[in-house]
């Protein structure tokens, strides 16, 4: 993996971590509910692991497809899938319904997995992985490395934001600062899909 | 179209919502007083001077509009179902008698709401199995609507949901209703994934008017039901005592870390008093404790309607309560005696009365300061507090067939306002009096533009 790919992956990780809908806001809410910073920090690992699980599963599925199908076909397939998902995210608003405010760590990880999957977190990362690597061992190591870089960056962004909002800013900041990342997200997906088609 | 920033009327916490700009408009449901073919209306009131900005007549008569609500509200900021870039722009107005639901858009011209969708009764019947929609709350994942009964007008009543975007009915909410059969109001403790529901009576019990037989037989509702909000299962019932007939409005603390709230019972068959209970979570078990008893007031029989003559007293008939966003002041409507009372409930188990105004009333007919010589009927009924808790608006009609029993001369409708001082005392605003006498219809629920003390719920303390 080259440096550019690693930086793009880290950037996407930070972007995902920045999105309140991906989990740091949930961690802040749980902290406020218990009035405890420890509760904020306790909530973050399951959230980040759920997100990483979603990314890894997406990469694993496409790796399997790459072992079975010609590279061009996989590239165009991924491009169509990622673009199509981005368009769908633009037109369709969804209100996920699963857990409430009282959640176990397992539920929190599951919620994060669903949110990441429903938003296409893994799909956005996918085109980066099409650039290099063939064969089972290469694909496995590349998927793991990709997930690791993305996840570490997401963890850093989400932890920093959760703590800054919990300790300093307060949730009132959301009213002005919570830009509609869903639209940005959808556009990013379409851009990632286009880049997959071009590489 | 999704917004770029969150809807400016959404607030993460009730505390922050108290700093919202002052409300400029109120939306008020008007119901046809005669039942002779005139449609109900949605009035828009300019709160700067109490003038009527517009009245939109419904498409057909016979709806009996009651407790309406917003499509979305501050709960859209809740972290487990975040979608804050939707707009608080639609009012969802259920017809309690017709089972028809109207969707009004207030965005483009807030002074003239525009009807954009009508859900016909048959759609509600078919998709939910319920009828007589009564109360609307904007939930985190859907619009929730309570219904008093099934399609035949009998028990069970319950809750159904509407899709946030399309307003199509999604179906019955309850997965397991346990012992619950009667239904009235519902609200929730979002921080604890708990729903509370209350009991009035079935449509067939209440639509003909109040029944002395049902009352003496203690057959109106007197229980609260506790539900798992996410699993949609009945967890527990709390019986307030069958002497306490008609457990109506539920006002949970707005702070989501708190686990208590208030409910009013309309009339005690033992002494005609009205009572207010605090429900609370105690070691994993929900309990209720009576905290306020408002006694009946003696009155000469010749001033009383037929059903009350034998008692020589006016029951307070507490039919609505409202809790300010700081969870400090509980407003209590005594529709029978014509009194609006305020209590400091900072300690929810030890309320302290802080204010009272008198207007209307079955026997007293107190005037409004705007027109000191004019006897008024009806009494404080639907009550709504502004987000900053400094102003409280209220109307005087309950429910057509019940209005006419307690006020046989026919409720001539009005809307009034009180100012709430820092110490919780109340003063009628002499300059604010909306007189619906010339319209002839009766004012019921009030919703304030941008939200009020009973339309939003919050996930952050």
XYZ file of C-alpha atoms in Angstrom:
660
model
C 0.000 0.000 0.000
C 1.414 3.368 -0.952
C 1.472 6.474 1.213
C -1.294 8.175 -0.746
C -3.643 5.253 -0.202
C -2.791 5.182 3.496
C -3.460 8.904 3.816
C -6.757 8.636 1.959
C -7.789 5.762 4.230
C -6.857 7.764 7.306
C -8.757 10.753 5.943
C -11.867 8.667 5.372
C -11.480 7.245 8.870
C -11.366 10.752 10.305
C -14.394 11.726 8.216
C -16.356 8.750 9.516
C -15.264 9.453 13.072
C -16.325 13.067 12.729
C -19.909 12.161 11.839
C -22.095 12.376 14.980
C -24.332 9.683 13.486
C -21.447 7.197 13.510
C -21.252 7.087 17.274
C -19.384 9.738 19.229
C -22.664 11.526 19.961
C -24.080 8.324 21.367
C -21.037 8.037 23.626
C -21.523 11.629 24.802
C -25.206 10.978 25.493
C -24.409 7.898 27.544
C -21.807 9.904 29.450
C -24.294 12.701 30.144
C -26.941 10.214 31.212
C -24.549 8.783 33.807
C -22.729 12.089 34.356
C -19.415 10.325 33.902
C -16.503 10.722 31.505
C -15.706 7.072 32.081
C -19.071 6.205 30.523
C -18.110 8.189 27.403
C -14.834 6.302 27.119
C -16.473 2.940 27.828
C -18.867 3.449 24.931
C -16.203 4.199 22.321
C -14.521 0.792 21.849
C -17.759 -1.065 20.961
C -18.722 1.744 18.585
C -15.351 1.688 16.834
C -15.280 -2.117 16.707
C -18.763 -2.248 15.194
C -17.671 0.221 12.543
C -14.474 -1.730 11.844
C -16.480 -4.958 11.575
C -18.685 -3.433 8.917
C -15.691 -2.212 6.915
C -13.858 -5.511 7.218
C -16.843 -7.589 6.112
C -17.341 -5.402 3.048
C -13.662 -5.743 2.131
C -13.751 -9.500 2.718
C -16.765 -9.944 0.449
C -15.132 -7.998 -2.349
C -11.824 -9.831 -1.838
C -13.702 -13.088 -2.310
C -15.226 -11.683 -5.504
C -11.773 -10.655 -6.722
C -10.503 -14.196 -6.310
C -13.402 -15.525 -8.378
C -13.895 -12.907 -11.092
C -11.775 -10.942 -13.598
C -10.276 -7.701 -12.154
C -12.016 -5.378 -14.622
C -15.398 -6.909 -13.878
C -14.828 -6.481 -10.133
C -13.707 -2.882 -10.604
C -16.754 -1.929 -12.607
C -18.994 -3.902 -10.280
C -17.593 -2.078 -7.258
C -17.873 1.257 -9.072
C -21.517 0.655 -9.911
C -22.308 -0.562 -6.406
C -20.614 2.335 -4.634
C -22.037 4.992 -6.990
C -25.488 3.452 -6.831
C -25.378 3.355 -3.043
C -24.306 7.014 -2.982
C -27.235 8.000 -5.177
C -29.585 5.978 -2.998
C -28.203 7.733 0.108
C -28.884 11.075 -1.555
C -32.539 10.386 -2.244
C -33.546 8.152 0.629
C -33.559 9.267 4.244
C -33.784 6.459 6.733
C -34.575 6.500 10.398
C -32.835 3.475 11.812
C -34.728 1.830 14.587
C -33.104 -0.714 16.767
C -31.816 0.207 20.205
C -32.749 2.970 22.613
C -30.639 4.767 25.195
C -30.115 1.773 27.478
C -27.647 -0.373 25.591
C -25.217 -3.154 26.401
C -21.756 -3.022 24.835
C -22.766 -5.752 22.423
C -25.851 -3.780 21.344
C -23.727 -0.674 20.961
C -21.305 -2.551 18.696
C -24.255 -3.980 16.763
C -25.829 -0.524 16.410
C -22.523 0.887 15.143
C -22.186 -2.028 12.710
C -25.678 -1.339 11.349
C -25.123 2.417 11.092
C -21.812 1.918 9.286
C -23.343 -0.661 6.957
C -26.472 1.383 6.283
C -24.311 4.383 5.414
C -21.928 2.318 3.294
C -18.811 2.964 5.381
C -16.992 -0.045 3.919
C -18.093 0.796 0.389
C -16.475 4.202 0.597
C -13.154 2.630 1.545
C -13.401 -0.113 -1.052
C -12.065 1.591 -4.191
C -8.707 2.258 -2.456
C -8.193 -1.473 -2.067
C -8.649 -2.198 -5.771
C -5.296 -0.657 -6.653
C -2.990 -3.419 -5.575
C -2.703 -6.968 -4.402
C -3.717 -10.311 -5.861
C -3.990 -13.719 -4.346
C -5.549 -14.772 -1.083
C -2.694 -13.815 1.226
C -2.280 -10.388 -0.314
C -5.995 -9.686 -0.190
C -6.308 -10.791 3.434
C -3.364 -8.719 4.591
C -4.491 -5.755 2.557
C -8.047 -5.933 3.940
C -6.727 -6.117 7.477
C -4.276 -3.262 6.953
C -6.935 -1.108 5.303
C -9.361 -1.723 8.135
C -6.682 -1.048 10.720
C -5.617 2.299 9.245
C -9.223 3.393 8.748
C -10.243 2.288 12.232
C -7.313 3.886 14.068
C -8.011 7.170 12.364
C -11.719 6.890 13.123
C -10.955 6.040 16.759
C -8.737 9.094 17.113
C -11.286 11.450 15.556
C -14.281 10.075 17.404
C -12.529 9.986 20.786
C -11.256 13.523 20.413
C -14.673 14.833 19.436
C -16.531 12.926 22.124
C -14.213 14.259 24.811
C -14.146 17.835 23.542
C -17.952 17.975 23.327
C -18.447 16.238 26.665
C -15.821 18.214 28.573
C -15.816 21.614 26.910
C -18.370 22.460 24.284
C -21.550 20.780 25.470
C -24.165 19.312 23.148
C -25.623 22.759 22.369
C -22.812 23.008 19.824
C -24.687 20.460 17.714
C -27.318 23.013 16.738
C -24.832 24.989 14.657
C -22.021 22.546 14.025
C -23.926 19.460 12.923
C -23.749 19.933 9.183
C -25.689 17.536 7.044
C -22.901 15.017 6.645
C -25.316 12.579 5.042
C -25.234 14.643 1.852
C -21.441 14.974 1.983
C -21.280 11.243 2.679
C -23.422 10.431 -0.357
C -21.314 12.649 -2.587
C -18.144 11.026 -1.208
C -19.560 7.604 -2.066
C -20.290 8.670 -5.622
C -16.789 10.122 -5.917
C -15.268 6.890 -4.587
C -17.326 4.896 -7.079
C -16.133 7.053 -9.954
C -12.524 6.663 -8.855
C -12.980 2.881 -8.783
C -14.205 2.966 -12.358
C -11.224 5.066 -13.471
C -8.490 3.003 -11.831
C -35.523 18.554 1.229
C -33.016 17.994 4.005
C -31.542 21.006 5.769
C -27.817 21.767 5.876
C -27.851 22.520 9.591
C -30.250 21.029 12.143
C -33.730 22.558 12.306
C -33.177 25.655 14.487
C -36.183 24.719 16.656
C -34.495 21.487 17.790
C -32.653 21.586 21.092
C -30.526 18.811 22.601
C -31.932 19.526 26.062
C -34.962 21.116 27.648
C -32.608 23.509 29.427
C -31.393 24.832 26.081
C -34.913 24.947 24.644
C -35.786 27.395 27.434
C -33.530 29.921 25.717
C -35.515 29.657 22.464
C -36.847 32.868 20.927
C -40.280 33.912 22.113
C -43.208 32.265 20.320
C -45.067 34.477 17.841
C -47.892 32.268 16.660
C -50.157 29.660 18.204
C -52.094 26.997 16.349
C -55.423 26.129 17.929
C -57.836 23.324 17.062
C -61.422 24.560 16.786
C -64.251 22.087 17.022
C -67.738 22.568 15.753
C -70.012 23.252 18.705
C -73.316 22.259 17.179
C -72.464 19.033 15.407
C -74.692 20.148 12.592
C -72.442 19.803 9.607
C -69.940 22.608 9.987
C -66.309 21.467 9.689
C -63.793 21.923 12.484
C -61.020 24.452 11.964
C -57.364 25.185 12.601
C -56.963 28.738 13.876
C -53.664 30.599 13.781
C -53.358 33.175 16.534
C -50.965 36.119 16.445
C -49.636 36.088 19.992
C -48.437 39.690 19.900
C -52.005 40.920 20.292
C -54.236 37.849 20.444
C -55.726 38.457 17.015
C -56.870 35.611 14.780
C -54.496 35.537 11.798
C -56.418 32.863 9.906
C -58.836 29.962 10.267
C -58.585 26.966 7.952
C -61.752 24.887 7.767
C -61.308 21.129 7.460
C -62.496 19.433 4.292
C -65.471 17.687 5.843
C -67.464 18.027 9.095
C -67.490 15.736 12.090
C -63.816 15.381 12.995
C -63.683 16.632 16.614
C -60.034 17.707 16.480
C -58.166 17.142 19.707
C -54.490 16.814 20.541
C -52.348 17.445 17.529
C -48.589 17.603 17.213
C -45.514 18.204 15.095
C -44.064 15.798 12.551
C -40.610 16.002 14.109
C -39.059 17.774 17.072
C -35.980 17.820 19.294
C -36.011 14.016 19.570
C -34.504 13.997 16.042
C -31.207 14.821 17.811
C -31.346 11.595 19.814
C -28.058 9.756 19.291
C -29.439 6.295 18.545
C -31.640 7.473 15.666
C -30.100 10.765 14.583
C -31.730 12.643 11.724
C -31.617 16.332 12.683
C -31.778 17.738 9.172
C -35.512 17.189 8.862
C -37.883 20.111 9.316
C -40.508 20.862 11.939
C -43.010 22.066 9.404
C -46.000 19.743 9.473
C -48.803 19.662 12.012
C -50.490 16.295 12.388
C -54.145 16.830 13.373
C -56.218 13.800 14.350
C -60.012 13.845 14.308
C -61.035 12.141 17.523
C -64.541 11.330 16.336
C -63.945 10.785 12.608
C -60.585 8.962 12.832
C -59.386 11.155 9.970
C -55.873 12.698 10.171
C -54.894 15.942 8.490
C -51.323 16.996 7.714
C -50.782 20.762 7.520
C -47.626 22.459 6.252
C -46.797 25.675 8.106
C -43.416 26.413 6.539
C -44.086 28.656 3.573
C -46.699 30.815 5.257
C -46.822 30.151 8.994
C -49.853 32.427 9.389
C -51.829 30.380 6.858
C -51.162 26.644 7.305
C -51.763 24.649 4.162
C -53.460 21.249 4.080
C -51.118 18.871 2.221
C -52.431 15.404 3.039
C -55.467 13.692 4.496
C -55.328 10.175 5.863
C -58.825 8.741 5.584
C -60.355 6.744 8.449
C -60.488 3.541 6.401
C -56.701 3.654 5.945
C -56.198 3.975 9.703
C -58.668 1.143 10.388
C -57.096 -1.161 7.842
C -53.456 -0.548 8.670
C -53.628 -0.244 12.450
C -56.826 -1.871 13.703
C -57.420 1.235 15.780
C -59.820 4.168 15.629
C -60.296 7.562 17.328
C -56.748 8.939 17.158
C -56.227 11.338 20.015
C -52.661 12.444 20.831
C -49.635 12.922 18.574
C -45.988 12.866 19.683
C -42.933 13.192 17.467
C -40.797 10.171 18.315
C -37.199 9.423 17.472
C -38.124 7.056 14.667
C -41.747 7.779 13.728
C -44.754 9.929 14.520
C -46.607 8.217 17.364
C -50.386 8.522 17.669
C -52.614 7.227 20.461
C -56.036 5.799 19.644
C -58.879 5.407 22.106
C -60.328 2.195 20.742
C -60.491 -0.473 18.099
C -62.367 -0.122 14.841
C -65.681 -0.937 16.597
C -65.131 1.708 19.262
C -64.357 -0.824 21.978
C -61.210 -1.809 23.836
C -58.368 -2.129 23.272
C -57.138 1.312 22.422
C -53.440 1.754 21.888
C -50.728 3.438 19.893
C -49.939 3.364 16.199
C -47.154 5.008 14.229
C -46.965 7.082 11.078
C -43.951 7.116 8.781
C -41.902 10.269 9.397
C -41.621 11.116 5.715
C -44.774 9.857 4.023
C -47.197 10.013 6.998
C -48.531 6.607 5.991
C -49.762 4.569 8.986
C -47.197 1.866 9.752
C -49.338 -0.244 12.060
C -50.075 -1.019 15.664
C -47.199 -0.196 17.992
C -47.740 -2.757 20.762
C -46.086 -6.148 20.411
C -47.414 -7.384 23.752
C -50.060 -5.295 25.531
C -50.295 -7.402 28.686
C -53.157 -6.214 30.875
C -53.661 -2.921 29.034
C -57.067 -2.401 27.366
C -58.268 1.173 27.991
C -56.232 3.977 26.556
C -55.850 7.732 26.604
C -52.500 9.509 26.673
C -48.924 8.329 26.215
C -45.491 9.792 26.595
C -42.030 8.488 27.409
C -38.789 8.677 29.335
C -36.416 8.558 26.352
C -33.360 8.232 28.579
C -34.825 5.068 30.061
C -36.509 3.555 26.987
C -39.800 3.619 28.855
C -43.264 4.527 27.635
C -46.154 5.392 29.953
C -49.793 5.186 28.891
C -52.974 6.240 30.679
C -56.693 5.392 30.540
C -59.881 7.341 29.845
C -62.505 5.043 28.333
C -63.458 3.401 25.076
C -65.034 5.506 22.311
C -68.367 3.800 22.945
C -68.133 4.765 26.622
C -67.243 8.410 26.138
C -68.830 9.532 22.892
C -72.433 9.732 24.195
C -71.282 12.000 27.070
C -70.260 11.388 30.679
C -72.129 8.482 32.273
C -73.025 8.555 35.968
C -73.517 4.823 35.773
C -69.999 4.180 34.482
C -68.643 6.630 37.037
C -70.413 5.056 40.008
C -69.474 1.629 38.649
C -65.866 2.848 38.589
C -65.561 1.700 35.010
C -63.568 4.570 33.560
C -59.810 4.128 33.467
C -57.698 4.444 36.600
C -54.442 2.734 35.707
C -51.083 3.655 34.243
C -49.170 1.227 32.062
C -45.407 1.031 31.781
C -43.868 -0.238 28.556
C -40.475 -1.078 27.155
C -40.289 1.602 24.469
C -37.848 -0.237 22.225
C -39.222 -3.776 22.610
C -42.814 -2.430 22.627
C -43.845 -4.702 25.463
C -46.008 -4.116 28.504
C -43.915 -4.243 31.657
C -46.125 -3.194 34.500
C -49.404 -1.589 35.476
C -49.988 0.861 38.277
C -53.518 1.078 39.641
C -54.162 4.555 41.037
C -57.273 3.237 42.816
C -60.663 2.744 41.140
C -62.148 5.699 43.037
C -59.884 7.918 40.923
C -61.765 7.900 37.637
C -60.165 8.914 34.343
C -56.367 9.003 34.457
C -55.556 11.434 31.701
C -52.542 13.572 30.893
C -49.011 12.253 31.304
C -46.235 14.786 31.881
C -42.873 13.112 32.409
C -39.918 15.174 33.601
C -38.240 16.709 30.550
C -34.761 15.901 31.878
C -34.095 12.430 30.439
C -32.031 11.351 33.416
C -35.089 11.757 35.687
C -37.550 8.934 36.219
C -40.701 10.630 37.407
C -43.669 12.446 36.012
C -47.192 13.591 36.765
C -50.675 12.388 35.879
C -54.076 13.856 36.722
C -57.236 11.957 37.590
C -60.411 13.868 36.764
C -62.785 12.925 39.523
C -62.891 10.828 42.671
C -66.198 9.014 43.171
C -65.687 9.309 46.921
C -65.587 13.092 47.296
C -65.617 14.614 43.766
C -62.021 15.766 44.223
C -59.454 15.773 41.458
C -56.041 14.328 42.154
C -52.518 14.451 40.827
C -50.076 11.609 41.207
C -46.319 11.399 40.770
C -45.102 8.221 39.163
C -41.518 7.257 39.784
C -39.019 4.448 39.442
C -38.128 2.951 42.785
C -35.555 0.149 42.789
C -36.590 -1.175 39.390
C -40.323 -0.946 40.130
C -42.544 1.882 38.923
C -44.814 3.311 41.608
C -47.265 6.190 41.944
C -47.923 8.457 44.872
C -50.794 10.910 45.294
C -49.313 14.378 45.750
C -52.152 16.842 45.193
C -55.854 16.665 46.070
C -58.061 19.487 44.876
C -61.400 19.338 46.686
C -64.855 20.062 45.262
C -66.291 23.502 46.018
C -69.770 23.830 47.547
C -72.242 25.761 45.401
C -76.002 26.449 45.452
C -77.969 23.845 43.525
C -79.645 26.429 41.301
C -76.267 27.330 39.833
C -75.471 23.708 38.981
C -76.226 21.539 35.940
C -78.549 18.588 36.438
C -75.997 15.876 37.276
C -74.364 18.021 39.978
C -77.498 19.382 41.733
C -77.701 16.365 44.049
C -74.165 17.033 45.317
C -74.465 20.762 45.934
C -70.853 21.091 44.899
C -68.690 21.711 41.853
C -65.960 19.145 41.188
C -62.711 20.751 40.046
C -62.541 18.326 37.073
C -58.822 18.567 36.444
C -58.659 17.769 32.742
C -55.199 18.949 31.744
C -51.790 19.610 33.257
C -48.571 20.995 31.793
C -45.036 20.838 33.158
C -42.605 23.646 32.347
C -39.350 22.713 30.606
C -37.292 23.249 33.759
C -39.460 20.580 35.444
C -40.304 23.185 38.064
C -43.853 24.466 37.603
C -46.881 22.226 37.072
C -49.902 24.031 35.617
C -53.230 22.475 36.531
C -56.558 23.185 34.796
C -59.628 22.947 37.003
C -62.233 22.986 34.264
C -65.180 22.626 36.643
C -64.329 25.265 39.211
C -62.767 27.644 36.675
C -59.307 27.878 38.143
C -55.809 27.558 36.748
C -53.382 26.592 39.474
C -49.597 26.492 39.540
C -47.470 24.295 41.767
C -43.745 24.299 42.351
C -42.830 20.638 41.855
C -39.052 20.997 42.212
C -39.532 18.268 44.786
C -41.932 16.043 42.837
C -43.253 14.471 46.037
C -43.804 17.720 47.889
C -45.567 20.241 45.644
C -46.121 23.788 46.823
C -48.929 25.885 45.361
C -47.472 29.086 43.953
C -50.264 30.660 41.959
C -53.888 30.639 40.888
C -56.220 32.579 38.623
C -59.991 32.286 38.326
C -61.878 32.464 35.054
C -65.195 30.900 34.022
C -66.303 27.887 36.070
C -69.574 25.973 36.348
C -70.929 28.031 39.260
C -68.669 31.087 39.455
C -68.481 32.327 35.860
C -65.530 34.611 36.677
C -64.865 37.269 34.022
C -61.602 38.071 32.261
C -59.959 41.392 33.207
C -60.295 42.455 29.559
C -64.061 42.612 30.098
C -64.791 42.637 33.832
C -68.576 42.669 33.517
C -68.955 39.635 31.279
C -69.642 36.243 32.866
C -67.643 33.503 31.138
C -68.372 29.847 30.904
C -66.184 26.866 30.305
C -63.009 26.917 32.375
C -59.269 26.536 31.986
C -58.879 23.339 30.004
C -56.116 22.669 27.457
C -53.081 24.440 28.858
C -49.722 25.032 27.180
C -46.621 26.650 28.625
C -44.119 28.568 26.514
C -40.635 27.116 26.256
C -39.191 29.763 28.581
C -42.054 28.979 31.076
C -42.961 32.670 31.392
C -46.243 32.500 29.512
C -49.068 30.002 29.676
C -51.942 29.868 27.201
C -55.195 28.021 27.758
C -58.601 27.393 26.203
C -61.949 26.464 27.764
C -63.576 23.557 25.904
C -63.147 19.866 26.774
C -65.095 17.584 24.441
C -68.362 18.459 22.771
C -70.702 15.952 24.384
C -69.102 16.550 27.784
C -69.052 20.330 27.466
C -72.821 20.339 27.052
C -73.469 18.331 30.220
C -71.387 20.504 32.533
C -72.107 23.779 30.741
C -75.676 23.276 29.436
C -75.828 26.853 28.130
C -73.136 25.806 25.633
C -69.486 26.696 25.964
C -68.753 30.065 24.422
C -65.128 29.668 23.646
C -62.085 31.778 24.441
C -58.338 31.555 24.828
C -56.492 33.408 27.565
C -52.917 33.856 28.751
C -51.244 34.108 32.117
C -47.808 35.431 32.916
C -45.731 33.299 35.267
C -43.428 35.170 37.645
C -40.130 33.797 38.925
C -41.814 32.730 42.152
C -44.401 30.736 40.186
C -47.279 33.147 40.778
C -49.796 33.652 37.964
C -51.303 36.847 36.569
C -53.932 36.970 33.841
C -52.715 39.148 30.976
C -55.504 41.753 30.736
C -54.534 42.545 27.142
C -54.742 38.983 25.833
C -58.181 37.487 25.292
C -59.088 35.636 22.109
C -62.873 35.490 21.847
C -64.169 32.733 19.566
C -67.832 33.638 20.231
C -68.280 35.152 16.800
C -66.776 32.067 15.138
C -69.009 29.826 17.236
C -66.562 26.918 17.339
C -64.731 25.805 20.459
C -61.003 26.088 21.003
C -59.146 23.030 22.177
C -55.450 22.092 21.958
C -52.849 24.850 21.528
C -49.507 24.303 19.830
C -46.938 27.062 19.864
C -44.873 27.830 16.787
C -41.483 26.144 17.105
C -42.511 23.974 20.038
C -43.811 24.238 23.570
C -43.670 22.403 26.876
C -45.580 19.334 25.752
C -44.513 18.814 22.171
C -40.816 17.956 22.348
C -38.747 15.331 24.091
C -35.020 15.338 24.662
C -32.220 12.779 24.895
C -29.661 14.979 26.654
C -29.963 16.371 30.186
